[in-house]
Amino acid sequence: QGPEPLRWPRFDDFVAYDSEELNSTARFVASLRDALPLLEDAMGGHWLVLGSLSPWIEAILLEYGVASRVSTLEYANLSSCPDRHPKITNLLPEDFNQGYLSAERFDGFVQWSSVEHSGLGMYGDEINPWGDRQAVAQLWCRGR
């Protein structure tokens, strides 16, 4: 019997946050707001979030209309989280890697403290000094 699936807090709680009180989160929100004109071609698309212990990035992408739907790539099984949002789906790494060439493409990607861990062996992956660069290359191949 494996570990209990990760449980996200209620989705609506993240949309209601006052971004001025959240240090690094507030900086992300401000940066995203500033970048909105540059994201014109990707606005309203399907975005991928890498590594998400709570759905704050997903909430921001949906709230600002950057994404119409979001997939979260996470080692933990998020499928049994309470109050799951209908526009957010969970992808496990093995699901993401299957059918790589025929898989759906994403309009954009957001990572927060995840790619830099690739290749360090912390999550069952092989030790690989180029793991972070290879992870970014894989993302690039899955973009539109």
Coordinates of C-alpha atoms in Angstrom, one line a residue:
Q1 CA 0.0 0.0 0.0
G2 CA 1.5 3.3 -1.1
P3 CA 1.4 6.7 0.4
E4 CA -1.9 8.5 0.8
P5 CA -2.6 10.7 -2.3
L6 CA -1.8 14.4 -1.9
R7 CA -4.8 16.6 -1.0
W8 CA -5.1 20.1 -2.2
P9 CA -6.9 22.7 -0.2
R10 CA -10.1 24.2 -1.6
F11 CA -9.4 25.8 -5.1
D12 CA -11.5 28.9 -4.4
D13 CA -9.3 29.8 -1.4
F14 CA -6.4 30.4 -3.8
V15 CA -8.3 32.7 -6.2
A16 CA -9.3 34.8 -3.2
Y17 CA -5.8 35.5 -1.9
D18 CA -4.6 39.0 -1.6
S19 CA -1.4 38.8 -3.7
E20 CA 0.2 41.8 -2.0
E21 CA 0.7 39.7 1.2
L22 CA 2.4 36.7 -0.4
N23 CA 6.1 37.5 -1.0
S24 CA 7.2 35.2 -3.9
T25 CA 3.7 34.5 -5.0
A26 CA 3.0 38.2 -5.2
R27 CA 6.1 38.6 -7.4
F28 CA 4.9 35.8 -9.7
V29 CA 1.5 37.4 -10.0
A30 CA 2.9 40.8 -10.7
S31 CA 5.3 39.3 -13.3
L32 CA 2.5 37.4 -15.0
R33 CA 0.3 40.5 -15.1
D34 CA 3.2 42.4 -16.7
A35 CA 3.8 39.6 -19.2
L36 CA 0.1 39.3 -20.3
P37 CA 0.7 41.4 -23.5
L38 CA 3.5 39.1 -24.5
L39 CA 1.4 36.0 -24.0
E40 CA -1.2 37.0 -26.6
D41 CA -0.8 33.9 -28.8
A42 CA -1.0 31.5 -25.8
M43 CA -3.8 33.2 -24.0
G44 CA -6.8 31.0 -23.3
G45 CA -5.0 27.8 -24.1
H46 CA -4.1 24.6 -22.4
W47 CA -1.2 25.2 -20.0
L48 CA 1.0 22.7 -18.1
V49 CA 2.2 23.4 -14.5
L50 CA 5.1 21.4 -13.3
G51 CA 5.2 20.4 -9.7
S52 CA 2.3 21.7 -7.6
L53 CA 1.8 20.9 -3.9
S54 CA -1.1 23.4 -3.9
P55 CA -2.9 24.9 -6.9
W56 CA -2.0 28.5 -6.6
I57 CA -0.3 28.7 -10.0
E58 CA -3.2 26.9 -11.6
A59 CA -5.7 29.4 -9.9
I60 CA -3.7 32.4 -11.2
L61 CA -3.5 31.1 -14.8
L62 CA -7.3 30.5 -14.8
E63 CA -8.3 33.7 -13.0
Y64 CA -6.3 35.9 -15.5
G65 CA -7.6 34.0 -18.5
V66 CA -4.1 32.9 -19.4
A67 CA -5.3 29.3 -19.5
S68 CA -8.7 27.9 -20.3
R69 CA -7.6 24.6 -18.8
V70 CA -4.5 23.4 -16.9
S71 CA -2.8 20.1 -16.6
T72 CA -0.6 19.6 -13.5
L73 CA 2.4 17.3 -13.9
E74 CA 3.2 16.0 -10.4
Y75 CA 4.7 12.9 -8.9
A76 CA 2.0 12.8 -6.2
N77 CA -1.4 11.5 -7.2
L78 CA -3.7 14.5 -7.1
S79 CA -6.8 12.7 -8.6
S80 CA -8.5 12.3 -5.2
C81 CA -8.0 15.9 -4.0
P82 CA -11.1 17.5 -2.5
D83 CA -12.9 20.2 -4.4
R84 CA -11.1 19.5 -7.7
H85 CA -11.6 22.2 -10.3
P86 CA -13.1 21.0 -13.6
K87 CA -10.5 22.8 -15.6
I88 CA -7.5 21.2 -13.9
T89 CA -6.3 17.7 -14.7
N90 CA -3.6 15.7 -13.1
L91 CA -0.8 14.1 -15.0
L92 CA 1.7 11.6 -13.5
P93 CA 5.2 11.5 -15.1
E94 CA 4.6 8.1 -16.6
D95 CA 1.3 9.4 -18.2
F96 CA 3.2 12.4 -19.6
N97 CA 5.9 10.3 -21.1
Q98 CA 3.6 7.7 -22.7
G99 CA 2.8 8.4 -26.3
Y100 CA 5.3 11.3 -26.3
L101 CA 5.2 12.1 -30.0
S102 CA 1.4 11.7 -30.4
A103 CA 0.5 13.5 -27.2
E104 CA -1.3 16.7 -26.9
R105 CA 0.7 19.9 -27.2
F106 CA 0.6 22.7 -24.6
D107 CA 0.3 26.5 -25.2
G108 CA 2.5 27.3 -22.3
F109 CA 4.4 26.0 -19.3
V110 CA 4.9 27.2 -15.7
Q111 CA 7.3 25.6 -13.3
W112 CA 8.0 26.6 -9.7
S113 CA 10.8 24.8 -8.0
S114 CA 10.6 21.6 -10.1
V115 CA 12.8 21.5 -13.2
E116 CA 15.9 22.3 -11.1
H117 CA 15.4 19.1 -9.2
S118 CA 15.5 16.9 -12.4
G119 CA 18.5 14.6 -12.5
L120 CA 19.2 14.8 -8.8
G121 CA 17.7 11.5 -8.0
M122 CA 15.3 12.9 -5.4
Y123 CA 12.1 11.5 -7.0
G124 CA 13.3 8.2 -8.3
D125 CA 14.9 9.6 -11.4
E126 CA 18.5 8.8 -12.4
I127 CA 21.4 11.0 -11.3
N128 CA 22.0 13.0 -14.4
P129 CA 23.9 16.3 -14.5
W130 CA 22.0 17.4 -17.6
G131 CA 18.6 16.4 -16.2
D132 CA 17.3 20.0 -15.8
R133 CA 18.3 20.8 -19.4
Q134 CA 16.8 17.6 -20.7
A135 CA 13.5 18.3 -18.8
V136 CA 13.3 21.8 -20.5
A137 CA 14.0 20.2 -23.9
Q138 CA 11.2 17.7 -23.4
L139 CA 8.8 20.6 -22.5
W140 CA 9.9 22.5 -25.6
C141 CA 9.0 19.5 -27.7
R142 CA 5.5 19.4 -26.2
G143 CA 4.8 23.1 -26.9
R144 CA 2.8 24.3 -29.9

